[in-house]
Short mmCIF file of C-alpha atoms and ligand atoms in Angstrom, two decimals:
data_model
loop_
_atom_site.label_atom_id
_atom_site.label_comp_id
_atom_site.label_asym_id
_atom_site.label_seq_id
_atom_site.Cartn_x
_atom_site.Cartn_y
_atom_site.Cartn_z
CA UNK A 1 4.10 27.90 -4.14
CA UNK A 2 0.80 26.33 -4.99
CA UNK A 3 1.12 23.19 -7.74
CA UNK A 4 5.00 22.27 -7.48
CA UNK A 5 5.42 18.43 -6.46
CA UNK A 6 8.36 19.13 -3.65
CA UNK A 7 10.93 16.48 -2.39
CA UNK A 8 12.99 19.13 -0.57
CA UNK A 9 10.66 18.79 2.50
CA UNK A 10 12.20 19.86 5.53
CA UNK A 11 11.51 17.87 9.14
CA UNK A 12 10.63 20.96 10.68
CA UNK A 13 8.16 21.54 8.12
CA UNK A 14 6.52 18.65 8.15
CA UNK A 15 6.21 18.73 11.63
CA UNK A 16 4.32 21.86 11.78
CA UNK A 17 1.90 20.79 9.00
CA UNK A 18 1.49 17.05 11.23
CA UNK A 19 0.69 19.29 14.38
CA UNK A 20 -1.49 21.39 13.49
CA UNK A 21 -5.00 21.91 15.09
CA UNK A 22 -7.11 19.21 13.24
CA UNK A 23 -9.47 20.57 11.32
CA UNK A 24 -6.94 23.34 9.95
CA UNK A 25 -4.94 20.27 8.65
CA UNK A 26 -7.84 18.66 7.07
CA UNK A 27 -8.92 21.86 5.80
CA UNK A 28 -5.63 22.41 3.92
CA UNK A 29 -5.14 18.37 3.25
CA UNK A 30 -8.65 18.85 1.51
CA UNK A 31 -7.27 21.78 -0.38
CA UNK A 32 -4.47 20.29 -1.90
CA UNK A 33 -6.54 17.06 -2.67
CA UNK A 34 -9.11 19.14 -4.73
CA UNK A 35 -6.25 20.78 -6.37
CA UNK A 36 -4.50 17.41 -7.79
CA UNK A 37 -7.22 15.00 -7.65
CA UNK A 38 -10.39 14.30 -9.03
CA UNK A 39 -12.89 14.59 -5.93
CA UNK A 40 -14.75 12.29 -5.08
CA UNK A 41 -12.98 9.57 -6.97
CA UNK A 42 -11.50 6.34 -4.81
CA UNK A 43 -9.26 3.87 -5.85
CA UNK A 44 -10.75 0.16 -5.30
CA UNK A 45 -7.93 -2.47 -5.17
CA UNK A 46 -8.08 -5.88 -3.79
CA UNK A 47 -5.78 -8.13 -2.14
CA UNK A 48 -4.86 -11.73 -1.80
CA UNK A 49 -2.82 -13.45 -0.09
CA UNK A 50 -0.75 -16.43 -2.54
CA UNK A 51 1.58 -17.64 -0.19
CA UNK A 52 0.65 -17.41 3.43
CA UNK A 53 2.34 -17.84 6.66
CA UNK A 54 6.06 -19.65 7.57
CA UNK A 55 8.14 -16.26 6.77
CA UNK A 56 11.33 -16.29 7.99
CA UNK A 57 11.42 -12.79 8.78
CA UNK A 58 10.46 -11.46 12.23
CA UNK A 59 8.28 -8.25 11.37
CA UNK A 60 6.56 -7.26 15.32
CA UNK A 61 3.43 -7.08 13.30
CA UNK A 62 3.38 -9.66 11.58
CA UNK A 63 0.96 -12.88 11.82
CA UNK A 64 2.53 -14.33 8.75
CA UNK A 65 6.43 -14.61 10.39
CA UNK A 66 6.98 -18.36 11.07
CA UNK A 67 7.75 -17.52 14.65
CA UNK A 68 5.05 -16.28 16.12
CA UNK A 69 2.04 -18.70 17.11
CA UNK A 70 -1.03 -17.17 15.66
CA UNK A 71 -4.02 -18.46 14.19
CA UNK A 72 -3.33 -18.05 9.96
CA UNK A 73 -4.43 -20.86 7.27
CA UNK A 74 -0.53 -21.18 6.27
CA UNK A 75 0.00 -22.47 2.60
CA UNK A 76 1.97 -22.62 -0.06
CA UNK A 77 2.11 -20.88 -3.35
CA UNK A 78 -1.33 -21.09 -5.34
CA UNK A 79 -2.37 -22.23 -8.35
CA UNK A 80 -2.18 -19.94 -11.24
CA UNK A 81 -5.78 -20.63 -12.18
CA UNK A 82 -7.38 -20.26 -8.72
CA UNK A 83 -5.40 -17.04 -8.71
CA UNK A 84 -6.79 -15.51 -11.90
CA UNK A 85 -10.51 -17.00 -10.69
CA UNK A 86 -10.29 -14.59 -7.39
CA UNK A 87 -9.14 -11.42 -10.11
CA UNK A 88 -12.15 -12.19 -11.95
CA UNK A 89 -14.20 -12.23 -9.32
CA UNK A 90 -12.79 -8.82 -7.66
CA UNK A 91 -12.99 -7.19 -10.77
CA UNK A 92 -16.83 -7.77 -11.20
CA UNK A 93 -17.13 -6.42 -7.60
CA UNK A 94 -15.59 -3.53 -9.12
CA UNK A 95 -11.78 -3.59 -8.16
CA UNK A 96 -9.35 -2.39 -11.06
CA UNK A 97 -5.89 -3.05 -9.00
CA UNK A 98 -5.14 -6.70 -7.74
CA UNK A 99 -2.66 -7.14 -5.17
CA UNK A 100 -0.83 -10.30 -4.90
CA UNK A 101 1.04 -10.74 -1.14
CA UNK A 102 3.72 -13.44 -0.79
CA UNK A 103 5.06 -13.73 2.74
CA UNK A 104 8.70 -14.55 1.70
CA UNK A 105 11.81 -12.66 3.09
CA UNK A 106 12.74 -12.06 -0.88
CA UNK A 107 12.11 -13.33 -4.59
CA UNK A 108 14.51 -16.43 -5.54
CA UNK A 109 14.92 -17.09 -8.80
CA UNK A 110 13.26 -20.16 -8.58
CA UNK A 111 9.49 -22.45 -10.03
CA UNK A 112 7.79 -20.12 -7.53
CA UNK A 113 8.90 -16.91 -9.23
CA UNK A 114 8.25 -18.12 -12.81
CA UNK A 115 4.73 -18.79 -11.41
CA UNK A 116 4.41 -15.92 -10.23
CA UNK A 117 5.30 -14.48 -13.50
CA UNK A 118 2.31 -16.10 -14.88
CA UNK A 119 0.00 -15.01 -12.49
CA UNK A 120 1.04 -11.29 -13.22
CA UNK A 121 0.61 -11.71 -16.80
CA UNK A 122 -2.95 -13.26 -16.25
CA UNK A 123 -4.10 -11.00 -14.01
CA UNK A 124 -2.38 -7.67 -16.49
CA UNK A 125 -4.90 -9.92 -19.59
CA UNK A 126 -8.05 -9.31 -16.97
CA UNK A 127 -7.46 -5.82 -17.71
CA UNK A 128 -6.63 -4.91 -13.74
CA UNK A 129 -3.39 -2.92 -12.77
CA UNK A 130 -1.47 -5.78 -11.18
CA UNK A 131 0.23 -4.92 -8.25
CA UNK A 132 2.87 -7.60 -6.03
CA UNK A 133 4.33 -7.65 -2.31
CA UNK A 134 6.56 -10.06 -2.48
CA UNK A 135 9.42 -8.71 0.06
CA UNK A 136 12.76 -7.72 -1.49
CA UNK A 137 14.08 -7.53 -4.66
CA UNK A 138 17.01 -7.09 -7.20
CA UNK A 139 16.66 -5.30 -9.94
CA UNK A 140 17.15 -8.28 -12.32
CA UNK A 141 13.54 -9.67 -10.76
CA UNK A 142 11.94 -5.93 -10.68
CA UNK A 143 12.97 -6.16 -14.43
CA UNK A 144 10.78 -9.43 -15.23
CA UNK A 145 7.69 -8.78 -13.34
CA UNK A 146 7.72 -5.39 -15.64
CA UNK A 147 8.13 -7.56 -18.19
CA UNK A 148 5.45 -9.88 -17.41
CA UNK A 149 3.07 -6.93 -17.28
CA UNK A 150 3.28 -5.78 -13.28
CA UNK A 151 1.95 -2.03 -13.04
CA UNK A 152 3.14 -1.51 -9.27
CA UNK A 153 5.08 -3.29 -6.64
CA UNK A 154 4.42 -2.92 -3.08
CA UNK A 155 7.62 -2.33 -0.31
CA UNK A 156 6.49 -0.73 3.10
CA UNK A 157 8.90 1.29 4.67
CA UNK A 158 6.48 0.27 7.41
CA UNK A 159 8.39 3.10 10.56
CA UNK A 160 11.29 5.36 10.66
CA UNK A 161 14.15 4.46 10.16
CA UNK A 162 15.02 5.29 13.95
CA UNK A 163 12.37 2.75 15.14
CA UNK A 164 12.99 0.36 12.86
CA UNK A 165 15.59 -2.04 14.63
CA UNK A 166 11.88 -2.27 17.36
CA UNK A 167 10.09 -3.76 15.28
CA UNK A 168 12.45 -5.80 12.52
CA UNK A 169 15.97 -7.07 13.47
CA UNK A 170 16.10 -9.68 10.30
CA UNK A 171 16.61 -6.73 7.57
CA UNK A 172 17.66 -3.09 7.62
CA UNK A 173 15.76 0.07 6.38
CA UNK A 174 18.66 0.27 3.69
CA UNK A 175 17.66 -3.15 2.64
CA UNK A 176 14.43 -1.47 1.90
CA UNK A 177 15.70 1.26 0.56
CA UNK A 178 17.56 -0.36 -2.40
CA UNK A 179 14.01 -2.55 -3.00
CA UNK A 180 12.69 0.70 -3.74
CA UNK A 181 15.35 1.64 -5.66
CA UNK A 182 15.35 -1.51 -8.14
CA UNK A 183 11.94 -0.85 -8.44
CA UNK A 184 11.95 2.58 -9.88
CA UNK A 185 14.73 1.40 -12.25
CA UNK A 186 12.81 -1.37 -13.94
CA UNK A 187 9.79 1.32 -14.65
CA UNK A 188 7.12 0.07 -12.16
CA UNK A 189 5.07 2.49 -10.19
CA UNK A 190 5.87 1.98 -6.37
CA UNK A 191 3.60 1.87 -3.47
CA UNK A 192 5.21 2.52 -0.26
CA UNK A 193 3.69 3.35 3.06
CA UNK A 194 3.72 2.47 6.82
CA UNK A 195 1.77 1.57 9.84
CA UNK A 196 1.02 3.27 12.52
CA UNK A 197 0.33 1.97 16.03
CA UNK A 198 3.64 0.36 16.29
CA UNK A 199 4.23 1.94 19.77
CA UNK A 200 6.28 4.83 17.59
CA UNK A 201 6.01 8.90 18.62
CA UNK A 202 5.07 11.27 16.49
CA UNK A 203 8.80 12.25 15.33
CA UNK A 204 8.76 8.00 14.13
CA UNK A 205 5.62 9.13 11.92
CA UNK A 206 6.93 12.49 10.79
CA UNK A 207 10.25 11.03 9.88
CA UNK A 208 8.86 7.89 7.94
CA UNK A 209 6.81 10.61 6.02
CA UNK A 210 10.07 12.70 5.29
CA UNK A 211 11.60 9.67 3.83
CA UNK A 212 8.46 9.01 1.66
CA UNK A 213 8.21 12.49 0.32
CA UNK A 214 11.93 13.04 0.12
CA UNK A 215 12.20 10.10 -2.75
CA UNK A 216 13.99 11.29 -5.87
CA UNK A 217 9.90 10.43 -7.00
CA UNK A 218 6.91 10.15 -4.81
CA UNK A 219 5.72 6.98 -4.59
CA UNK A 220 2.15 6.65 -6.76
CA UNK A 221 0.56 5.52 -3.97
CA UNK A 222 1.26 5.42 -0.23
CA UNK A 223 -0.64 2.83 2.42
CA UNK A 224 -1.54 4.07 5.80
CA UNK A 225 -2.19 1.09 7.43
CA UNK A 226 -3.40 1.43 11.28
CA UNK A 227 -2.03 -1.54 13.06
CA UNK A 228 -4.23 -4.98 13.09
CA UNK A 229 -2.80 -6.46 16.76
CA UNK A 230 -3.15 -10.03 16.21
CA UNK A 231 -2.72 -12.57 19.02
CA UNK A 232 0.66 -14.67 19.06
CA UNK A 233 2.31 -11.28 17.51
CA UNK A 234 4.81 -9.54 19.72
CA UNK A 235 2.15 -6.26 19.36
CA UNK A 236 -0.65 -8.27 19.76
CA UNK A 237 -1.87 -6.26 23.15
CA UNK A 238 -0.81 -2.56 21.49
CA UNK A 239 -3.26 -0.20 22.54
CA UNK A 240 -5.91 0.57 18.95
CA UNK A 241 -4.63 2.92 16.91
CA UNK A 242 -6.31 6.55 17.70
CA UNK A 243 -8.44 7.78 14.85
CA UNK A 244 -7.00 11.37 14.76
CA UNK A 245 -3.97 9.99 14.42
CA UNK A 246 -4.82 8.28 11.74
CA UNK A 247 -6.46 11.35 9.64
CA UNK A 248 -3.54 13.21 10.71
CA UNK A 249 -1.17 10.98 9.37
CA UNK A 250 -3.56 10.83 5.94
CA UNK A 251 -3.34 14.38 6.09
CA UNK A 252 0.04 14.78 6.16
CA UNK A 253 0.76 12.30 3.75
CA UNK A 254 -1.58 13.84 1.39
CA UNK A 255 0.05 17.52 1.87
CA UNK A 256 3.36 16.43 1.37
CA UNK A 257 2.37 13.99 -1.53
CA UNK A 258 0.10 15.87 -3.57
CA UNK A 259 -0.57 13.62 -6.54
CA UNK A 260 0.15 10.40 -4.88
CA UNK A 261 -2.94 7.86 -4.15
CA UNK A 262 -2.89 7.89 -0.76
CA UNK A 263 -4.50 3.96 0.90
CA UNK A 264 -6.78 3.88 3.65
CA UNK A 265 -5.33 0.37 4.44
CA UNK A 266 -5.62 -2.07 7.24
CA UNK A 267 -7.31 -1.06 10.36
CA UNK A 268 -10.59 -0.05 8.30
CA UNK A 269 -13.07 -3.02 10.40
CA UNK A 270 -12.75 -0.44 13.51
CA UNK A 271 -13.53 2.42 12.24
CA UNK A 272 -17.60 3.63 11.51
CA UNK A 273 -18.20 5.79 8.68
CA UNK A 274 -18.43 8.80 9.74
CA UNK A 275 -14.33 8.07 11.13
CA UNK A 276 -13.41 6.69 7.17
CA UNK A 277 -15.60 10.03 5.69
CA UNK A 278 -13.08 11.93 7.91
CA UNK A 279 -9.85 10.14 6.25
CA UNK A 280 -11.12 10.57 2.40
CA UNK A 281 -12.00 14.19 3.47
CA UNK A 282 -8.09 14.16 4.75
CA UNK A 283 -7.38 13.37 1.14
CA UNK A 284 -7.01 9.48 1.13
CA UNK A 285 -8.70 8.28 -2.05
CA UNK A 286 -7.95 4.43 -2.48
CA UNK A 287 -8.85 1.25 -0.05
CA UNK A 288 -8.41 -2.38 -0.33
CA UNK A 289 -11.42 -4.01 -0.79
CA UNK A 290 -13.08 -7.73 -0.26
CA UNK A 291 -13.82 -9.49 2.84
CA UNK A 292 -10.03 -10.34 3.84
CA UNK A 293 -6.65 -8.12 3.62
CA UNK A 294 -4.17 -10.68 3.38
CA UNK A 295 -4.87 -12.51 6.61
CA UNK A 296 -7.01 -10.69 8.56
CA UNK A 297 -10.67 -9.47 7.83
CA UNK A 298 -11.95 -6.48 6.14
CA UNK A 299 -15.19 -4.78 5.71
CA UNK A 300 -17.75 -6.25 3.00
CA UNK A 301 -18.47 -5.19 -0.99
CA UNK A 302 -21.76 -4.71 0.12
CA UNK A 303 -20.71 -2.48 3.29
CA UNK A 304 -18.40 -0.91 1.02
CA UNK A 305 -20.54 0.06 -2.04
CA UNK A 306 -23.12 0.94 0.50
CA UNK A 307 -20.44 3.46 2.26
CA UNK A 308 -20.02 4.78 -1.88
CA UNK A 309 -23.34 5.45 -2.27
CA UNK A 310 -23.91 7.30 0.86
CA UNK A 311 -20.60 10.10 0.54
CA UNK A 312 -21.70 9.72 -2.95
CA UNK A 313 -17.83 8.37 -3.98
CA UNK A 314 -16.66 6.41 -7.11
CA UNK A 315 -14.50 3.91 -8.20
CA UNK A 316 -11.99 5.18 -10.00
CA UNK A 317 -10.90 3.65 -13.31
CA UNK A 318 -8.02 1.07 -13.93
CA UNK A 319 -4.41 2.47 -15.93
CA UNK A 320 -6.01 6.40 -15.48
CA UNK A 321 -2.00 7.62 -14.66
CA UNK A 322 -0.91 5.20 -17.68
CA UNK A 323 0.64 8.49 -19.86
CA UNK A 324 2.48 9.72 -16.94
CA UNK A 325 3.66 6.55 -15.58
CA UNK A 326 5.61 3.26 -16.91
CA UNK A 327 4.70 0.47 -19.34
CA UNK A 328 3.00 0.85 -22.63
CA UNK A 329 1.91 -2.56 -22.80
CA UNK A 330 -0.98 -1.84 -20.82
CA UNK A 331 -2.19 0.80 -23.14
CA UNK A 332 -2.41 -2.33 -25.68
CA UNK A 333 -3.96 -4.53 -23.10
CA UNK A 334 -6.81 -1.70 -22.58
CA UNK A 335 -7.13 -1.36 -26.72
CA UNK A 336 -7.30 -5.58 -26.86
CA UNK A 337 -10.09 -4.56 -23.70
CA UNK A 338 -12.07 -1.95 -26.03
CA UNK A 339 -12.29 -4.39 -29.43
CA UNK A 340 -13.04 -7.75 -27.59
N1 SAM B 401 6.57 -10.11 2.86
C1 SAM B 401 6.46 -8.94 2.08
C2 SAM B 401 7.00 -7.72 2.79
O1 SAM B 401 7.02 -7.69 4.01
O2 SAM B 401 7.39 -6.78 2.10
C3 SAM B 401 5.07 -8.64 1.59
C4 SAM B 401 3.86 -8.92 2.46
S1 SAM B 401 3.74 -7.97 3.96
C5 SAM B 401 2.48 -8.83 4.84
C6 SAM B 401 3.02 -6.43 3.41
C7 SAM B 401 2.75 -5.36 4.42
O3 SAM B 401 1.61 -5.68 5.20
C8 SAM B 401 3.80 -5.05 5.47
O4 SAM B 401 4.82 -4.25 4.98
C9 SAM B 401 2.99 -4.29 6.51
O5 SAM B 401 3.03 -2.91 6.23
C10 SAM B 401 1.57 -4.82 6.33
N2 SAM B 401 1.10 -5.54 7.50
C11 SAM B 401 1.42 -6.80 7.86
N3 SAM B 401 0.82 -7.15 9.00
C12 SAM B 401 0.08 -6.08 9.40
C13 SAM B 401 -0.74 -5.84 10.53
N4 SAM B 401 -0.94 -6.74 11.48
N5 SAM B 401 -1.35 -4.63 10.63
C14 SAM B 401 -1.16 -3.70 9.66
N6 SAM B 401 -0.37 -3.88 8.58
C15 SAM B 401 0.26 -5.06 8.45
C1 DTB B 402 -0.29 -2.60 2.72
O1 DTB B 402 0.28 -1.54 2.97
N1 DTB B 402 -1.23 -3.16 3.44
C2 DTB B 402 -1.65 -4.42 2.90
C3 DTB B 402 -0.83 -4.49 1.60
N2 DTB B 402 -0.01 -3.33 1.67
C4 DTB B 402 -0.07 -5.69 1.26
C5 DTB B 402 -1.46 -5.55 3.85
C6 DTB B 402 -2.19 -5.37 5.16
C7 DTB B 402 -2.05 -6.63 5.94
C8 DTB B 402 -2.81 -6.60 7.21
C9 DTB B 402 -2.62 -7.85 8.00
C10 DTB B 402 -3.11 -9.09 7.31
O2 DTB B 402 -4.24 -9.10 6.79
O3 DTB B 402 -2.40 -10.09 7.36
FE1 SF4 B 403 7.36 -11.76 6.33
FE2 SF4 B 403 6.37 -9.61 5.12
FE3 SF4 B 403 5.24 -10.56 7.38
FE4 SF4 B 403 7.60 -9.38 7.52
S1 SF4 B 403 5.67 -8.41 6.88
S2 SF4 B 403 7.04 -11.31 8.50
S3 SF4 B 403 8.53 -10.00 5.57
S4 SF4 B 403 5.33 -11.57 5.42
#
């Protein structure tokens, strides 16, 4: 039983392991995490946001969708250079992923994209594993951002597919789906995840999780992301997201996922840390870090390295999957790294 990656997960299954009494959950998420993962050891990536606001999507969640009236800085697509300046500066704060979020519906094949392009490859020369949200994809695009040097590509499945139609009418969970899909074909390691605090029950969490770890592949890494209301949203007064549910759902991912890098993601401003020591005990081992998540704030580098120091946690180093994942240029980008 013990060290065999499953995707034959049943529902039932996974709802026992989701409901059981806490700490026997964390006990066995814990388990599994010392088995497959170096302890202790937490993934720092940060994010930024290159294109904000004026979406044309209507995600409930969302402060970014053009129809909703909330309080963003909406701009266009940045500069290259002032990109690559905010990589620098996250990698001396000690981040070795960069995630760049574009709040478009889907890539076109347009100035944007070939800019985009360029950013990836900068950021891949920095010596960071470059990550993208960028919405959806074909596989044609998926293609050149591997080519460009992109190590992952971020597509939420955000809910189940049962709630899904609540909280996005403008696309369908197949749509995501076949993201996901194009993805995997071009070679680039996927991170997929949800949120939780969407006004979903427990069978919405347990079958978004049944998707996840019922993927031909597990995604790499999976983001649990605990709801951020924001006012003008259509969730903006959704009652805060419930802690336990939140290490349960960590849990559970981390169970069913063994080997993936599972993101303590949005939602970590209201929680102390004694509540996040409780979610990397539940086996996450990777946050976002930097003062701001795409649009909305996040704890500190100092409150974070602070945190490190005190549940004695460490960064864990850029490419460390490289041999069992995609794209060999990186390995040369690392070697270019060591002889500079
Ligand atoms: N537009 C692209 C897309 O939707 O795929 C990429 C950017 S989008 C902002 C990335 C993810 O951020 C969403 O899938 C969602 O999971 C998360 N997100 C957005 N707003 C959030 C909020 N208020 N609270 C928690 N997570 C949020
Ligand atoms: C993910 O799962 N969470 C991040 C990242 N992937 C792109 C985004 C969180 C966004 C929270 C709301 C905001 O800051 O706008
Ligand atoms: Fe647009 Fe992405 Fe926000 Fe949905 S989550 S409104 S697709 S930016």
């Amino acid at each position: 039983m013990e060290n065999v990656v499953r995707n034959d997960w049943t529902i039932a299954e996974i709802e026992s392991i989701y409901h059981k009494p806490l700490l026997d959950l964390v006990y066995q998420a814990a388990t599994v995490h010392r088995q497959y993962n170096a302890i202790g050891e937490v993934q720092v990536c940060t994010l930024l946001s290159i294109k904000t606001g004026g979406c044309p999507e209507d995600c409930a969640y969302c402060p970014q969708a053009a129809r909703y009236h909330t309080d963003i800085d909406v701009h266009a697509l940045m500069k290259k250079e002032e990109v690559l300046e905010y990589a620098a500066k996250a990698k001396a704060a000690g981040s070795t992923r960069f995630c760049m979020g574009a709040a478009w519906r889907e890539v076109r094949n347009n100035k944007d994209f070939d800019r985009v392009l360029d950013m990836v490859k900068g950021v891949n020369e920095l010596g960071m594993e470059v990550c993208c949200t960028l919405g959806m994809l074909t596989e044609e695009q998926a293609q050149r951002l591997a080519e460009a040097g992109l190590y992952a590509y971020n597509h939420n499945l955000d809910t189940s597919k049962e709630h899904y139609s609540e909280i996005i009418t403008t696309r369908t969970y197949d749509d995501r789906l076949q993201t996901l899909d194009n993805v995997r074909k071009a070679g680039v390691s996927l991170c997929c995840g949800g949120i939780i605090g969407l006004g979903e029950k427990h069978a919405d969490r347990i079958n978004m999780l049944h998707t996840l770890a019922t993927l031909p592949e597990h995604p790499e890494s999976v983001p649990i992301n605990a709801l951020v209301p924001v006012v003008g949203t259509p969730l903006q007064h959704n009652q805060k997201v419930d802690v336990w549910d939140l290490v349960r759902m960590i849990a559970t991912a981390r169970i069913l996922m063994p080997k993936a890098m599972v993101r303590l993601s949005a939602g970590r401003t209201d929680l102390s840390v004694v509540e996040q020591a409780f979610c990397f005990m539940a086996g996450a081992n990777s946050i976002f870090a930097g003062e701001k998540l795409l649009t909305t704030p996040n704890p500190s580098f100092d409150d974070d390295n602070a945190m490190f120091q005190l549940l004695g946690l460490q960064p864990r180093e850029a490419f460390k999957n490289e041999t069992q994942s995609c794209g060999h240029h990186h390995h040369e980008q690392q070697a270019v790294e060591a002889t500079a």
